[in-house]
Coordinates of C-alpha atoms in Angstrom, one line a residue:
X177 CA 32.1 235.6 146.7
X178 CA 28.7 234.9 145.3
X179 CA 27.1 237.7 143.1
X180 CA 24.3 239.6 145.1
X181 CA 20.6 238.8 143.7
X182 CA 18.1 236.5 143.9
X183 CA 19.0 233.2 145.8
X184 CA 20.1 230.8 143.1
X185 CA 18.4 228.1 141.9
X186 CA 17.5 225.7 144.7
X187 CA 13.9 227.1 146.2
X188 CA 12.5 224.0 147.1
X189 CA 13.3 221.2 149.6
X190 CA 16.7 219.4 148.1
X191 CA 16.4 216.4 146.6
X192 CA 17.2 213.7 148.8
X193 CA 13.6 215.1 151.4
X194 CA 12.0 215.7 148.0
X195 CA 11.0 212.2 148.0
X196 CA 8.7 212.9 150.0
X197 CA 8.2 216.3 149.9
X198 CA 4.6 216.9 148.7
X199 CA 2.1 215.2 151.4
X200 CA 1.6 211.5 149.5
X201 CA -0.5 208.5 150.6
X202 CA -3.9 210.0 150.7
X203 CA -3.4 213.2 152.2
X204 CA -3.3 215.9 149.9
X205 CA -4.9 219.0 149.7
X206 CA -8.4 217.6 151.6
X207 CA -5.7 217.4 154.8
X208 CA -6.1 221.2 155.0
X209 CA -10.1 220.4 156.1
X210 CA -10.4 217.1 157.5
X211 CA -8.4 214.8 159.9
X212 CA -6.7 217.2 161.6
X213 CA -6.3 220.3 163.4
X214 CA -7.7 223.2 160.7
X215 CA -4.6 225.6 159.5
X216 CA -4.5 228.9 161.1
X217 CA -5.6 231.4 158.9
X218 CA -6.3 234.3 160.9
X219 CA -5.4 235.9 164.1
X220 CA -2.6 234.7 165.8
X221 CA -3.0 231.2 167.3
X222 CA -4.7 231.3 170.8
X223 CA -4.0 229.5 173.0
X224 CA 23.8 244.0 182.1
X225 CA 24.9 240.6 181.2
X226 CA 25.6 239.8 184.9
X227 CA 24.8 242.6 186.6
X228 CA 22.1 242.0 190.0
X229 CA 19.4 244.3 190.7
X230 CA 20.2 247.3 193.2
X231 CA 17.2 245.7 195.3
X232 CA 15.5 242.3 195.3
X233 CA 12.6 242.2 192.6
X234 CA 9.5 240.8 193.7
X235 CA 6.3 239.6 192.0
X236 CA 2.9 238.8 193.2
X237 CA 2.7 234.9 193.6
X238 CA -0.4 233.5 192.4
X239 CA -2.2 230.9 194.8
X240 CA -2.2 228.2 192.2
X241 CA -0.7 228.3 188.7
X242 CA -3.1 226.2 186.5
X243 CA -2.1 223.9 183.8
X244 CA -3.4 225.6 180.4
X245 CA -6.2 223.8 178.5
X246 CA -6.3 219.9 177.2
X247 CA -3.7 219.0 175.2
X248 CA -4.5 216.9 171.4
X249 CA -5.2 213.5 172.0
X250 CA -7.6 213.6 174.8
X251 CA -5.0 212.8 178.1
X252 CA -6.0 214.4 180.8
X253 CA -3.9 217.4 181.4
X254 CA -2.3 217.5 185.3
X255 CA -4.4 219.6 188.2
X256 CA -3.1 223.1 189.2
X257 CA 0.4 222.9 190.7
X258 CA 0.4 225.2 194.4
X259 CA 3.5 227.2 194.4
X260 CA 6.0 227.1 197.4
X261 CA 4.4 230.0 199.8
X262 CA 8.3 231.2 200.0
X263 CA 11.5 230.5 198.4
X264 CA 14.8 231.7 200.5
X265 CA 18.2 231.3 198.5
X266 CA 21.2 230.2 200.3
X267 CA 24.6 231.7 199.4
X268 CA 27.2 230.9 196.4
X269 CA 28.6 229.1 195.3
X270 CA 26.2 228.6 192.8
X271 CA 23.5 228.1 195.9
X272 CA 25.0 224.6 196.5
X273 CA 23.6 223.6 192.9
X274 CA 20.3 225.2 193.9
X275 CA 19.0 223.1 190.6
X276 CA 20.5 219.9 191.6
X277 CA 18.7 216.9 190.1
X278 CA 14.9 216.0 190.8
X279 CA 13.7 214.2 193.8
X280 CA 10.9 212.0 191.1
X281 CA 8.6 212.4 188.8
X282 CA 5.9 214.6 188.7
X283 CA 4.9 216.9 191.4
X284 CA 8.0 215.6 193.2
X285 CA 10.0 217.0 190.9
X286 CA 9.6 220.5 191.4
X287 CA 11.8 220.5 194.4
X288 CA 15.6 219.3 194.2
X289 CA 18.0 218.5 196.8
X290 CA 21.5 219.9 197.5
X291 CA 24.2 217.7 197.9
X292 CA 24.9 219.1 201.5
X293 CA 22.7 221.6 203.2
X294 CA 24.3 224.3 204.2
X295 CA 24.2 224.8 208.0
X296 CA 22.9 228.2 208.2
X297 CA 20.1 227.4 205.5
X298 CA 16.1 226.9 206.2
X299 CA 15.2 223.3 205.6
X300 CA 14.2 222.5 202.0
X301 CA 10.5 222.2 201.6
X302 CA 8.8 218.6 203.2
X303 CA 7.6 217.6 199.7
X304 CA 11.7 217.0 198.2
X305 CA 12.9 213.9 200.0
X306 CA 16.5 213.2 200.1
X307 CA 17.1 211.0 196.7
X308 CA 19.8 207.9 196.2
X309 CA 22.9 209.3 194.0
X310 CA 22.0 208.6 190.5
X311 CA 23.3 205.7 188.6
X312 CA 25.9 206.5 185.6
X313 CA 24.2 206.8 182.1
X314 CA 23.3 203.5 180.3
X315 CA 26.1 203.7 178.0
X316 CA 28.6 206.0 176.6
X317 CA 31.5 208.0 179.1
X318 CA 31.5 211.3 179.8
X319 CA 34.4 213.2 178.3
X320 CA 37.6 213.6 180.3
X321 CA 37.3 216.6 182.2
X322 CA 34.0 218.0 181.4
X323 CA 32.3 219.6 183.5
X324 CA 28.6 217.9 184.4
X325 CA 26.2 216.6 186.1
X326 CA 24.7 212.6 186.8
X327 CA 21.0 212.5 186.5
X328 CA 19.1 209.3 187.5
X329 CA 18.1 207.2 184.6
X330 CA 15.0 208.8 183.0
X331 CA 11.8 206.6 184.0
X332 CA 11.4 204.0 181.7
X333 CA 8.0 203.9 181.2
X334 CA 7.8 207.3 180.2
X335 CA 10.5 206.7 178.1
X336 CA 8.5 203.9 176.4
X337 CA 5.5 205.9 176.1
X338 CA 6.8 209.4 174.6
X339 CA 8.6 206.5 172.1
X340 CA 6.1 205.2 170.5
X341 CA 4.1 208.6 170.1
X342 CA 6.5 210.6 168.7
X343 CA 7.1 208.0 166.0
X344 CA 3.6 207.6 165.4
X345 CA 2.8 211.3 165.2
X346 CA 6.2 211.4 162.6
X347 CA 5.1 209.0 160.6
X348 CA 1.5 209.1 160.4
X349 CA 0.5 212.7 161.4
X350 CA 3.6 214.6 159.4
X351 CA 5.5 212.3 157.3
X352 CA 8.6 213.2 158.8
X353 CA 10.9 210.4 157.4
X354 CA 10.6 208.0 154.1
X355 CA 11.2 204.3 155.3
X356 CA 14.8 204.1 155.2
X357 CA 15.6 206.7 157.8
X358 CA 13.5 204.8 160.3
X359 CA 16.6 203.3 162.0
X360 CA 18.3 207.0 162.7
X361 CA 15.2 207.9 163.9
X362 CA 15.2 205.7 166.4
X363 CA 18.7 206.2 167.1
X364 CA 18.3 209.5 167.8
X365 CA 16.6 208.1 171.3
X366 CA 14.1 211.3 171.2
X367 CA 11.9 209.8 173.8
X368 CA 15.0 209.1 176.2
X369 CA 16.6 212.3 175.9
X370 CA 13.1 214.6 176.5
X371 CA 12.1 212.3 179.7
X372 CA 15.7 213.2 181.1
X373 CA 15.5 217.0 180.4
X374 CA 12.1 217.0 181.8
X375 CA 11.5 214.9 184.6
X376 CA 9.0 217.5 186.4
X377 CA 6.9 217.1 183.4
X378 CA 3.0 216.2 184.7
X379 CA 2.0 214.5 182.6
X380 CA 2.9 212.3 179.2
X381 CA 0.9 214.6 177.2
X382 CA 3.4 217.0 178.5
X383 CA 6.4 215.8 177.8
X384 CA 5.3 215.1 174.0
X385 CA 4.9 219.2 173.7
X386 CA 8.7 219.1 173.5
X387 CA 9.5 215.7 172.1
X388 CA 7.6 217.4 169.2
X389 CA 9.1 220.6 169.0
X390 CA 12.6 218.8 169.1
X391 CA 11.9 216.6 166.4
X392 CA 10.3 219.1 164.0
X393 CA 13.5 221.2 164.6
X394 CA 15.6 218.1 163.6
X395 CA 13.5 217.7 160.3
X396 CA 14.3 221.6 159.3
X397 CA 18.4 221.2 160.2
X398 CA 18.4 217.7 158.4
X399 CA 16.7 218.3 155.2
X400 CA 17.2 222.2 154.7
X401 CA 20.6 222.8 156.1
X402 CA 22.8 219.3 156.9
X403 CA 22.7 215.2 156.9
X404 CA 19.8 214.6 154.0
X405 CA 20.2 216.9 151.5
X406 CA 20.8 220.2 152.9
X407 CA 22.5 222.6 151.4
X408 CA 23.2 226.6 152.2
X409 CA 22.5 227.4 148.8
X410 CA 18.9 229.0 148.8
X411 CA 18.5 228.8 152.5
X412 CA 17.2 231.7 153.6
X413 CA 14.2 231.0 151.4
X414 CA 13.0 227.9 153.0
X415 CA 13.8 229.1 156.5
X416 CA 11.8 231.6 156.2
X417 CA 8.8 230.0 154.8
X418 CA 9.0 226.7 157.2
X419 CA 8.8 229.6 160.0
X420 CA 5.9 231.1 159.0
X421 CA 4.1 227.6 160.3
X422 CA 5.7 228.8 163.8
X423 CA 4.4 232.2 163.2
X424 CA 1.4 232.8 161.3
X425 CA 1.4 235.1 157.7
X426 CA -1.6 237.8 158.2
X427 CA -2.5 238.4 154.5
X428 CA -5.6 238.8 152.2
X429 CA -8.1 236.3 151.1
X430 CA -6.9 236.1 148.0
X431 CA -3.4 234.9 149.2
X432 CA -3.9 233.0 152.2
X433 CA -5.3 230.0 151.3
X434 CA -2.2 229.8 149.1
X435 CA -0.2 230.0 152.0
X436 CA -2.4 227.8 154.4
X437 CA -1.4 224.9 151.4
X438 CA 2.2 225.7 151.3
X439 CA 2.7 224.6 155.3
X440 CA 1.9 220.9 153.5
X441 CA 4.5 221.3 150.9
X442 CA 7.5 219.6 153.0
X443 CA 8.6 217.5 155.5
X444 CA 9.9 219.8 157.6
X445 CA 6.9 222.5 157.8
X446 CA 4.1 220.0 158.1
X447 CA 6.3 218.8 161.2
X448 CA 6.6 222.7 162.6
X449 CA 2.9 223.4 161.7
X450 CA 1.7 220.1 164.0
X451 CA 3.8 220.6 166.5
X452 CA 3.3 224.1 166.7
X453 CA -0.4 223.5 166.9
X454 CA 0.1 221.3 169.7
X455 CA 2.3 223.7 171.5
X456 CA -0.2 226.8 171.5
X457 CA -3.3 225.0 172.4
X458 CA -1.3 223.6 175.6
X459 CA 1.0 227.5 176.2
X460 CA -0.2 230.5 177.2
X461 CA 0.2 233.5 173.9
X462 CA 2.9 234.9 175.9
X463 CA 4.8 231.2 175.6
X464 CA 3.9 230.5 172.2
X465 CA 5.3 234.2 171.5
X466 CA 8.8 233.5 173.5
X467 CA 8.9 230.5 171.9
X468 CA 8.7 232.3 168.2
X469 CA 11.2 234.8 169.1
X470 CA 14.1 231.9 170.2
X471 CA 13.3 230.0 166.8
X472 CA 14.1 233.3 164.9
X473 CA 17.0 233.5 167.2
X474 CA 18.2 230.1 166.1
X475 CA 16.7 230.4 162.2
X476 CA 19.6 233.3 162.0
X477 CA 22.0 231.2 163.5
X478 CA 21.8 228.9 160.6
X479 CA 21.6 231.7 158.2
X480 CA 25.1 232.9 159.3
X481 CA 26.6 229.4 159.4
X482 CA 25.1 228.8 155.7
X483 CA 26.9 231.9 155.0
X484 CA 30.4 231.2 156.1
X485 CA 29.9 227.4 154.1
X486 CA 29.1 229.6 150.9
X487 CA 32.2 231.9 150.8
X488 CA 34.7 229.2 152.6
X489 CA 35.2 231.6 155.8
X490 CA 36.4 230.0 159.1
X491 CA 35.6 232.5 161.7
X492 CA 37.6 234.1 164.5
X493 CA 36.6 231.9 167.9
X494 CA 34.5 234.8 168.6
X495 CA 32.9 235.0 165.9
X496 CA 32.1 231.5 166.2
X497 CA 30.8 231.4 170.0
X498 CA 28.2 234.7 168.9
X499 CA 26.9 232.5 166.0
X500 CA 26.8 229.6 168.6
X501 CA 24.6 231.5 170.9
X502 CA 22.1 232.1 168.3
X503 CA 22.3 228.4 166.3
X504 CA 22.0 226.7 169.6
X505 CA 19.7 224.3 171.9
X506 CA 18.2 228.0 173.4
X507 CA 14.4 227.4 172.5
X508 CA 13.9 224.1 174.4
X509 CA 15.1 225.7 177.6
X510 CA 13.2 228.0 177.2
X511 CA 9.9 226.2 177.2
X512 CA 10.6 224.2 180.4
X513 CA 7.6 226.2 182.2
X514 CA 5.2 225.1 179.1
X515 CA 6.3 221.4 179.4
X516 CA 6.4 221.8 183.6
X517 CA 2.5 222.4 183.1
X518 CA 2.8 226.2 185.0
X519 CA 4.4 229.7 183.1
X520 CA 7.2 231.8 184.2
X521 CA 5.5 235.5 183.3
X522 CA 6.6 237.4 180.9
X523 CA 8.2 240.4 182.6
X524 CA 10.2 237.7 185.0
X525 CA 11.7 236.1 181.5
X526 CA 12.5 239.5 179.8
X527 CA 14.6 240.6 182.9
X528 CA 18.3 241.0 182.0
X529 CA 19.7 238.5 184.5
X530 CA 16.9 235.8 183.2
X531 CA 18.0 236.1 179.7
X532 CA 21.9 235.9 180.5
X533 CA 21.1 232.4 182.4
X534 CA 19.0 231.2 179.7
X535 CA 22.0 232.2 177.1
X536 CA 24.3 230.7 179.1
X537 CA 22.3 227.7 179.1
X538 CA 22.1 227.5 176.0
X539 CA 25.5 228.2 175.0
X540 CA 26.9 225.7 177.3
X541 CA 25.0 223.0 176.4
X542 CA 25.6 223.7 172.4
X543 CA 29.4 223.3 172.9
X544 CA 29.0 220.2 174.9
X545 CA 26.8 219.2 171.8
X546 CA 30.1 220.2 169.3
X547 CA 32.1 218.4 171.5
X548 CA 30.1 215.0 171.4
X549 CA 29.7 215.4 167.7
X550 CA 32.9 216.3 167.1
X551 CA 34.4 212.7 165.5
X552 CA 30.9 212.7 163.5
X553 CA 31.1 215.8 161.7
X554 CA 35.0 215.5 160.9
X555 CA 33.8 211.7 158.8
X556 CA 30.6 214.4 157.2
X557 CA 32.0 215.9 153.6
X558 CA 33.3 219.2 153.9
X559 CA 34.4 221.1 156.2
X560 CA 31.8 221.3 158.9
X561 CA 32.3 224.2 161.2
X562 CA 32.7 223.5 165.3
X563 CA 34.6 224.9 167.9
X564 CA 37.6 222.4 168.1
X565 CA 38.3 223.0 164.1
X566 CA 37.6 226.6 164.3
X567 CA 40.1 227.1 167.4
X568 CA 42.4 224.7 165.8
X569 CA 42.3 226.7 162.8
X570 CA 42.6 230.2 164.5
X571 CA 44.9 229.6 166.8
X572 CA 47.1 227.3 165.3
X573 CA 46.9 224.6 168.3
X574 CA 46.7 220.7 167.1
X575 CA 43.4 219.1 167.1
X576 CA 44.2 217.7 170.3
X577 CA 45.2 221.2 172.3
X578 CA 42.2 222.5 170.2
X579 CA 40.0 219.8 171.5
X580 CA 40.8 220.4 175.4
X581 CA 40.6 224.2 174.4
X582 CA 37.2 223.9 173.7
X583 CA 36.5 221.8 176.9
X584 CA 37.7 224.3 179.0
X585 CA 35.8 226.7 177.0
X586 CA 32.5 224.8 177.6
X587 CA 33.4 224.8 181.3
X588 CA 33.8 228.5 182.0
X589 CA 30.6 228.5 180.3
X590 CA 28.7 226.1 182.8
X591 CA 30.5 227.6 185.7
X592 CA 29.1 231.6 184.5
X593 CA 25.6 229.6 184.2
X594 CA 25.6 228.4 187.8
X595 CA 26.5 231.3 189.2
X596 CA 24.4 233.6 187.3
X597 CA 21.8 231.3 187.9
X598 CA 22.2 231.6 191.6
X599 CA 22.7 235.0 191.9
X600 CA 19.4 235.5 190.2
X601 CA 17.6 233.4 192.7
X602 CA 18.8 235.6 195.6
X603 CA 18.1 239.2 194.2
X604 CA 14.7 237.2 192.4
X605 CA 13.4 234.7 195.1
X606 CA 10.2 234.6 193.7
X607 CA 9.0 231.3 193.7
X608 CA 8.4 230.7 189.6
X609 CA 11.8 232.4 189.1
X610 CA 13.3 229.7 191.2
X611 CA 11.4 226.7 189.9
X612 CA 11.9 228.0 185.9
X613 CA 15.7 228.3 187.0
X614 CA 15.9 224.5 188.5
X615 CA 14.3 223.3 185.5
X616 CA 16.5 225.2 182.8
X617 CA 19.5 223.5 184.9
X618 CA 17.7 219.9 185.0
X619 CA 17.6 220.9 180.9
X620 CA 21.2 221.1 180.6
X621 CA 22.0 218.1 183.0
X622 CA 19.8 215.8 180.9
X623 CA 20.8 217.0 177.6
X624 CA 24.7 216.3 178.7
X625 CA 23.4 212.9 179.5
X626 CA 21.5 212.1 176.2
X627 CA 24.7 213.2 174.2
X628 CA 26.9 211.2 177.0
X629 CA 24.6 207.6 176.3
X630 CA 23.6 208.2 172.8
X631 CA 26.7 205.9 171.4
X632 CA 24.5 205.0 168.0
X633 CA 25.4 208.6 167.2
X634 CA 28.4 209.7 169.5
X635 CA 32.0 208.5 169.8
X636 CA 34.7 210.1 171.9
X637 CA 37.9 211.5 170.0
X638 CA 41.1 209.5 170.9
X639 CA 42.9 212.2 173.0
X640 CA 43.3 210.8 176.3

């Protein structure tokens, strides 16, 4: 067990982001005035588990839900979206996949179609025409026996477009990567994998509100906890400073310019500090706050999993699922209203049900992540915690039984989804609750999909 005290030495980025640690090639200190967005330095930025309600709650539905300010860049940000007057939920199962796949791109998208209508349902709304079955994903195969869904192939010109910014605004903007990690950058397919999670997106400027969020998180896992460098061994440190770029220190004059500097010291919080910055300026303060709260959420997650790599603990399945459902995929859900251009209020998103189908979301999509990972991590050195090892290890199964243990696992985790999911939309039917609900499920459908194609970083275990 390691002795209690002060984290041991290791308070700084590890060696191999060190590199390129300190902001180099001309933009030092004077970056904190000039060339970009100024550092926040005071106020905050602008900008049951399953049990239904006794009685359907209701909200008041706005006319039109505008789309918050002009995003960085200068695109022009979508016109107000007009709400569905009404939204009437058909019964379960899982309302006929009330969030099945979007009808196109754009406005289009806010409106999915079942697979069959049910007879004694109202017609879906004129503006969500019936949609071809989408083609299987460009490469890659599902695994045996999971439980998913097809999407349609995300458009390629978005695709394109959201490419080439994200690596422009990595490399230029942040520094993200030295050189020689250019080719797992673009592996990683980022542009591919936010177009298919958020086809309702209005815009490009949009869709690069997430694209920027997901990479910046990728930087903090990558260089403070895993693949370049990371270690557990001081980690709590670093966390906790890269997340004060997400959430701004209130201090006094004396010490706040010293902490303003310090969101330049790394790769990984220049990259939460810019995308941040874009986030707020395009979310409303109650977003940008929910947003906060789920990276804290998944901040702790790493904290425990850091823990258990310290003192050489496998935990009981359990233990393992509760750290899962805070280290987990939970904070890009949860900003599908921000990236849709429209905001789910805050008292709709606190409500108990809300949060269980958001968890669930979450949970389910982080075990299909283990699973997809799963021959990667078992070539990583070490021991590298997921759920087949940890069952395996627990419950005495082979890595095989283990394996389709954890598939069945995920499973019962995407069926509780759907139908929590569903229920919510007939004791909620308030239109936003409805529309935030299809997109989380379009989320979860198009992150399955990026793991399913992404063969530069996946490959299927040799079980079937």
């Amino acid at each position: 067990m390691p002795v209690p005290g002060p984290s041991p030495a290791q308070s700084s980025l590890p060696a191999a982001a060190a590199r390129f640690g300190t902001h180099g090639h001309g933009r030092g200190a004077d970056a904190v005035t000039g060339g970009k967005p100024a550092l926040p330095t005071g106020p905050a930025l602008p900008f049951g588990p399953a049990a239904r309600p006794s009685h359907p709650v209701s909200a008041p539905v706005p006319e039109a839900l505008p789309v918050p300010g002009e995003g960085p860049g200068g695109d022009a940000v979508a016109e107000p979206v007009r709400e569905a007057a009404a939204v009437t939920a058909t019964p379960n199962p899982a309302l006929e996949r009330i969030m099945r796949g979007p009808s196109g791109v754009g406005t289009e998208g806010l409106f999915f179609t079942p697979r069959r209508a049910p007879s004694a349902a109202p017609p879906e709304p004129a503006a969500a025409p019936d949609v071809p079955a989408p083609r299987p994903a460009a490469g890659g195969r599902p695994i045996p026996g999971l439980y998913h869904h097809q999407v349609p192939e995300p458009d390629p010109a978005r695709v394109e477009e959201v490419s080439r910014r994200i690596k422009r605004w990595a490399v230029d903007e942040v520094e993200a990567y030295p050189p020689e990690w250019e080719d797992q950058f673009d592996g990683f397919s980022v542009g591919r994998y936010m177009v298919a999670c958020h086809p309702d997106a209005p815009t490009v400027d949009h869709l690069m509100i997430a694209t920027r969020l997901m990479v910046a998180e990728n930087v903090v896992d990558d260089c403070y906890c895993e693949d370049h460098g990371g270690s557990p061994v001081g980690l709590g440190g670093r966390l906790l400073l890269a997340h004060t770029a997400l959430d701004p220190v209130h201090t006094t004059a004396e010490y706040q310019s010293q902490w303003a500097q310090s969101l330049l010291a790394d790769a990984p919080r220049r990259s939460y500090r810019s995308a941040m910055e874009y986030f707020t300026r395009a979310a409303t303060p109650s977003q940008a706050d929910r947003y906060r709260h789920d990276m804290a959420r998944l901040h702790l997650g790493y904290l425990a999993e850091a823990a258990w790599a310290e003192t050489e603990y496998v935990p009981e399945v359990a233990e393992y699922l509760a750290m899962r459902q805070f280290n987990n995929f939970r904070p890009c859900p949860t900003i599908t209203d921000t990236v849709g251009g429209y905001e789910l209020p805050a008292d709709l998103h606190a409500m108990p049900a809300m949060q269980r189908v958001i968890a669930l979301a979450g949970n389910a999509t982080t075990i299909a992540n283990d699973l997809y990972s799963y021959t990667k991590e078992l070539d990583s050195p070490g021991l590298h915690l997921n759920l087949p090892v940890v069952v395996a290890a627990r419950e005495g199964l082979s890595d095989k039984e283990a394996y389709l243990k954890a598939v069945e696992i995920h499973n019962d985790l995407m069926h509780a989804f759907e139908a929590a999911a569903a229920e919510l939309a007939v004791s909620c039917p308030d239109p936003r609750v409805v529309r935030f609900l299809r997109g989380v499920a379009v989320w979860v459908d198009g992150n399955h999909y990026w793991h399913q194609s992404n063969t530069y970083r996946y490959s299927l275990p040799d079980f079937w």
